[in-house]
Short mmCIF file of C-alpha atoms in Angstrom, two decimals:
data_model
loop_
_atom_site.label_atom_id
_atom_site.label_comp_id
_atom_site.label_asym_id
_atom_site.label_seq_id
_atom_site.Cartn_x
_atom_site.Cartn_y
_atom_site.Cartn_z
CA UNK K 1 195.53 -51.51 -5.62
CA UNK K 2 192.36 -52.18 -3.92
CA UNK K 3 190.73 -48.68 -2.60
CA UNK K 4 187.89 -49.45 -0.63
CA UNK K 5 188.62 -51.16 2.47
CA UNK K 6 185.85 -52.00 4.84
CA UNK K 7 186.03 -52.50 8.78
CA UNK K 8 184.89 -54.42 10.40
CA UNK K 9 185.25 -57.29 8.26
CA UNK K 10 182.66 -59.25 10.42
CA UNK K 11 180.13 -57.77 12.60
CA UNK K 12 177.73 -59.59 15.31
CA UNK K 13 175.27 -57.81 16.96
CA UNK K 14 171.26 -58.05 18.52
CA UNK K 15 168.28 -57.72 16.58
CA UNK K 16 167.60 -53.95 17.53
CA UNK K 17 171.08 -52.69 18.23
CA UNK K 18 172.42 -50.04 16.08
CA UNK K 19 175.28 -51.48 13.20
CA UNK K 20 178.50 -49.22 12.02
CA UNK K 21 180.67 -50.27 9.22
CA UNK K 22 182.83 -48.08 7.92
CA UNK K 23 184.93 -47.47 4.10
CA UNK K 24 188.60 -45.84 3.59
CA UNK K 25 189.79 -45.61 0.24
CA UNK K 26 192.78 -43.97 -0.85
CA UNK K 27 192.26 -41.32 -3.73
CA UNK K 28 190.14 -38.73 -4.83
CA UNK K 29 186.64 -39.87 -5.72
CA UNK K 30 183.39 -38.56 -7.79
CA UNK K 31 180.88 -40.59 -5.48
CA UNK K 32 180.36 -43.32 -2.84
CA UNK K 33 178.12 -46.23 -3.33
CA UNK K 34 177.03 -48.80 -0.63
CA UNK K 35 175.50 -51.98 -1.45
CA UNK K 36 174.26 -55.17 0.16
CA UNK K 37 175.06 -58.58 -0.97
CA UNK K 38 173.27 -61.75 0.20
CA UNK K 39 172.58 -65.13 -1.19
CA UNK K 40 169.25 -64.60 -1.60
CA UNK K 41 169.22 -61.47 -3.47
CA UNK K 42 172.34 -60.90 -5.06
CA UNK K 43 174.03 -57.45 -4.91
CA UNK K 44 171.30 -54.38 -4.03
CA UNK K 45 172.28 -51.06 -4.02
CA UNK K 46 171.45 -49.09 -0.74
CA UNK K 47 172.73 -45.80 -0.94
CA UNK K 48 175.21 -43.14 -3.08
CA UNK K 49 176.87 -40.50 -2.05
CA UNK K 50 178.43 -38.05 -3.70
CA UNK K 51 181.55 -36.12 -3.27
CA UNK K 52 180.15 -32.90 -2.55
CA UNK K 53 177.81 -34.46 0.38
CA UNK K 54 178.72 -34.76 3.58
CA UNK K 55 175.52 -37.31 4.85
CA UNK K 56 172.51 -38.94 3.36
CA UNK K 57 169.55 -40.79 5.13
CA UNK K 58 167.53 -43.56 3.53
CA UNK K 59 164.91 -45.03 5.80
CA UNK K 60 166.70 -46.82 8.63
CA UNK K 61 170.26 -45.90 6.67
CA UNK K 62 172.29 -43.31 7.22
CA UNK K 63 175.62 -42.51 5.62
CA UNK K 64 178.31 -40.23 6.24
CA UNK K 65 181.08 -38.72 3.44
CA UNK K 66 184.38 -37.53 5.14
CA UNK K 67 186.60 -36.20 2.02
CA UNK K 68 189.03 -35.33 4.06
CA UNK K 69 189.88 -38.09 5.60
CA UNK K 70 188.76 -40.15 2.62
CA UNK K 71 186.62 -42.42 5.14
CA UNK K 72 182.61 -42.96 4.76
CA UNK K 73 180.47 -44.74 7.30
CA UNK K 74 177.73 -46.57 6.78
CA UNK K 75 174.91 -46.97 10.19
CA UNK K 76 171.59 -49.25 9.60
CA UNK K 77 169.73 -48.69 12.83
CA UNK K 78 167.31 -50.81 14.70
CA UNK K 79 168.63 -53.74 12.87
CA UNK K 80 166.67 -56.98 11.92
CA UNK K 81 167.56 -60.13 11.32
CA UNK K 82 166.99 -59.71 7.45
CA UNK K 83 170.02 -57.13 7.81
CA UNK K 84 171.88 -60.06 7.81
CA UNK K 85 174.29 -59.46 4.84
CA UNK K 86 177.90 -58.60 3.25
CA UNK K 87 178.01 -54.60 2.81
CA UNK K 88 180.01 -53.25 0.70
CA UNK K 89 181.33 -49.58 -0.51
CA UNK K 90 182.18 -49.07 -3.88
CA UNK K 91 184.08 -45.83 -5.34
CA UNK K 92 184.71 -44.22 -8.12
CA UNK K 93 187.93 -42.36 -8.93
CA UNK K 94 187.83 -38.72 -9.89
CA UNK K 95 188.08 -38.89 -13.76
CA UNK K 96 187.64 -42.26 -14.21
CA UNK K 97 184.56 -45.01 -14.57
CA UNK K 98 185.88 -47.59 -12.73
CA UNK K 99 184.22 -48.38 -9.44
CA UNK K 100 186.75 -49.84 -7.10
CA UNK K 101 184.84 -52.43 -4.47
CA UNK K 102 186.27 -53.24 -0.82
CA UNK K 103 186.23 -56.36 0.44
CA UNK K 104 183.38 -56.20 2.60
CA UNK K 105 181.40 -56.57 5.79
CA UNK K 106 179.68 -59.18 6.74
CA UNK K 107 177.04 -58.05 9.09
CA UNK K 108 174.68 -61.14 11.11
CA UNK K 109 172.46 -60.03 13.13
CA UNK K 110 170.86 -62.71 15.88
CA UNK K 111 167.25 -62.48 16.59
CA UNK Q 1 163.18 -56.94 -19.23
CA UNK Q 2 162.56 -56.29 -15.48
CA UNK Q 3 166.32 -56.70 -14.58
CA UNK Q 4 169.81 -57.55 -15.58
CA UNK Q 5 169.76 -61.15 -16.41
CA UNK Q 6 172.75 -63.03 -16.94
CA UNK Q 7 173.71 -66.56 -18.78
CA UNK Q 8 174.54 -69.39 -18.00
CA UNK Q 9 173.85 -69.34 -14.11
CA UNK Q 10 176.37 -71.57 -13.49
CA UNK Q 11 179.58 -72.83 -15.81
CA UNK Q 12 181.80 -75.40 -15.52
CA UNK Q 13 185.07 -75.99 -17.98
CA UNK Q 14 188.20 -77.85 -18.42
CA UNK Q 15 191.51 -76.00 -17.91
CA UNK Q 16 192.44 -74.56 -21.89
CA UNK Q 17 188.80 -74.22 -22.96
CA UNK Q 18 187.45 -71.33 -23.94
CA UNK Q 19 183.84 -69.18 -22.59
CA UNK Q 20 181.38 -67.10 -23.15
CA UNK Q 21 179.59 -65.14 -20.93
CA UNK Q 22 176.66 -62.88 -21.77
CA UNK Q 23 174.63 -60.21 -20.14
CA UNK Q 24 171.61 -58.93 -20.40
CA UNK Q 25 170.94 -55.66 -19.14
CA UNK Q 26 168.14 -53.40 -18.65
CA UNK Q 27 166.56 -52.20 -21.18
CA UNK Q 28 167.42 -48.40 -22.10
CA UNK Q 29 170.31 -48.44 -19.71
CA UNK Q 30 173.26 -47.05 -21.50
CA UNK Q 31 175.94 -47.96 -19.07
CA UNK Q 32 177.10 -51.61 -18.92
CA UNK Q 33 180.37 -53.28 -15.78
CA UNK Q 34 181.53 -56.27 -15.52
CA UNK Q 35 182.98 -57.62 -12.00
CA UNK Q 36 184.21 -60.53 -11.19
CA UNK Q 37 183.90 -61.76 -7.33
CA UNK Q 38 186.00 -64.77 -6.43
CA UNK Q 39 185.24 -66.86 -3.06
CA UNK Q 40 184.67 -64.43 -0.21
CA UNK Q 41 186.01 -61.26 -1.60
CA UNK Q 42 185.09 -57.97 -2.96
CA UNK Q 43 184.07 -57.04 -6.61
CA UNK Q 44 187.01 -56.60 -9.13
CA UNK Q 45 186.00 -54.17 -12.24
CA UNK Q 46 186.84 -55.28 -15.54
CA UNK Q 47 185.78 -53.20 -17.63
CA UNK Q 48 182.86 -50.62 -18.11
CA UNK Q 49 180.80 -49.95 -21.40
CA UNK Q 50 179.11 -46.50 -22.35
CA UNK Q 51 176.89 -47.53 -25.37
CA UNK Q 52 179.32 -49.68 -27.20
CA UNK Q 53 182.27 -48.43 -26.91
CA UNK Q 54 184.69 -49.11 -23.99
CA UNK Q 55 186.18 -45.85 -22.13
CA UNK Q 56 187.74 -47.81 -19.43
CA UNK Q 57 189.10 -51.68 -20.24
CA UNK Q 58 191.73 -51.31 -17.19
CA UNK Q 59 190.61 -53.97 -14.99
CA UNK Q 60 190.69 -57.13 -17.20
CA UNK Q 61 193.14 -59.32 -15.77
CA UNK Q 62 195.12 -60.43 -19.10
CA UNK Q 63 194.77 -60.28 -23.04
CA UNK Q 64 192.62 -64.11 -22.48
CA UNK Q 65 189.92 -61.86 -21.69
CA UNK Q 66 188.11 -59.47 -24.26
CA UNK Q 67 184.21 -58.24 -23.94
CA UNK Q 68 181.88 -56.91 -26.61
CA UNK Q 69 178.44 -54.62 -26.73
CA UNK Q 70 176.12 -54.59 -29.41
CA UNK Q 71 174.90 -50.71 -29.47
CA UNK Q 72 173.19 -50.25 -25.38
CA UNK Q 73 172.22 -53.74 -25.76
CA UNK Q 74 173.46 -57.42 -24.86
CA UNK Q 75 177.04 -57.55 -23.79
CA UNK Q 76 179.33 -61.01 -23.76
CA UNK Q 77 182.55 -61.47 -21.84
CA UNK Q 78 185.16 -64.26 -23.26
CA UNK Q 79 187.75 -65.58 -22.16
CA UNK Q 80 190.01 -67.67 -24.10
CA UNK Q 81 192.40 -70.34 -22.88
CA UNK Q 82 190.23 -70.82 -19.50
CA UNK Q 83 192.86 -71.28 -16.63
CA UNK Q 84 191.80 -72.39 -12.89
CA UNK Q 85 192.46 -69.02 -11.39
CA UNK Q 86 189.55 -67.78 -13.71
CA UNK Q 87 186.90 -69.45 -11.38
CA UNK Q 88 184.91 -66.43 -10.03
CA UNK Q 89 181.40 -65.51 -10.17
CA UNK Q 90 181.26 -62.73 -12.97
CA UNK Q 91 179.15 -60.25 -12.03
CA UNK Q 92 177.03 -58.02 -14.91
CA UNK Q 93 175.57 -54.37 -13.82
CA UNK Q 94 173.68 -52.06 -15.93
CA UNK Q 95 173.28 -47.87 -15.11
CA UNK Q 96 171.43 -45.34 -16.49
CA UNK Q 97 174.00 -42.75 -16.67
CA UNK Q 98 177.43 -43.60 -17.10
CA UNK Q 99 180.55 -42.48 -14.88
CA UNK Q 100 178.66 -43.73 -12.11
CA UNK Q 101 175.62 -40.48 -11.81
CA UNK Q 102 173.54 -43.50 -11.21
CA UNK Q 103 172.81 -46.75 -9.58
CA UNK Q 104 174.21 -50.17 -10.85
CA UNK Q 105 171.94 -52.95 -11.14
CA UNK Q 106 173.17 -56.13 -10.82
CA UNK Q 107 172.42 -59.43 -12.29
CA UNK Q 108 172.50 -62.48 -10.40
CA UNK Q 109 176.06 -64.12 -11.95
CA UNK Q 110 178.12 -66.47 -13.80
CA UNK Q 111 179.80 -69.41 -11.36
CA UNK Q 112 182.71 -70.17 -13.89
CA UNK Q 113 184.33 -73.37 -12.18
CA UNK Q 114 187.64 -74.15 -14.26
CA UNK Q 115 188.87 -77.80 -13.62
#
């Protein structure tokens, strides 16, 4: 079964305004990876977060880890129109290799 | 080489056929995935290469599809008896560690179109 499941799964918003996409999956994991995918550029990893971490920052990214309630959020701030993307979380399973990919958010932002 | 590169870009087959896919990925990287992305959905692992050897080969779909490493170097991906649900774009990503301590670098895809 599919573990990562994104939401939104489409997201419109103003060049400027803050974006929030957010990741459940469903069982115990060693990290959390987000990644961008356009047709431009192909898949690009943006962030990872591991299991142990509760947030990371990465320029305009930020990224929060709740283990708890196996959720993760994903915020890109002051967006631009190149933000204009699918984003997607990938996980991998506690004791395994596999990396488990949702199905995605597909962010546009207007200029 | 400066990234994963993958080949062909784009394939198309007749239903029955068999394929080869092959990836290249970056040079020293030990750990080698293979995905496979159909029309506006997710990734779906494969199967995941340390070296050569295959510690995970849960994710391919059925025994038409078998991959191969030589040592940390060029993988293939072939599937035999090609059926139409096979059209994806199969996605290649190399890591420097393995069990996912590290980023995945992607390469840019295989468009397998089965007619």
């Amino acid at each position: 079964s599919q573990q990562g499941e994104e939401d939104p799964q489409a997201l419109s918003i103003q060049e400027g305004e803050n974006a929030t996409m957010n990741c459940s999956y469903k069982t115990s994991i060693n990290n959390l990876q987000w990644y961008r995918q356009n047709s431009g550029r192909g898949l690009v990893h943006l962030i990872l977060i591991r299991s142990n971490e509760r947030e990371k920052h990465s320029g305009r990214l930020r990224v929060t880890l709740d283990t708890s309630k196996k959720s993760s959020s994903l915020l890109i701030t002051a967006s631009r129109a190149a933000d204009t993307a699918s984003y997607f979380c990938a996980t991998e399973g506690a004791g395994t290799y596999k990396y488990i990919f949702g199905t995605g958010t597909r962010l546009k932002v207007l200029a | 080489g400066a990234g994963v590169s993958q080949s062909p870009s784009n394939k198309v087959t007749e239903k029955g056929k068999d394929v080869e896919l092959r990836c290249d990925p970056i040079s020293g990287h030990t750990a080698l995935y293979w995905y496979r992305q159909r029309l506006g959905q997710g990734l779906e692992f494969l199967i995941y290469f340390q070296g050569n050897s295959a510690p995970d080969k849960s994710g391919l779909p059925s025994d038409r599809f078998s991959a191969e490493r030589t040592g940390e170097s060029v993988s293939t991906l072939t599937i035999q008896r090609t059926q139409q649900e096979d059209s994806a774009v199969y996605l290649c990503a190399s890591s420097s560690s393995g069990g996912g301590r590290g980023e995945q670098f992607f390469g840019p895809g295989t468009r397998l179109t089965v007619l």
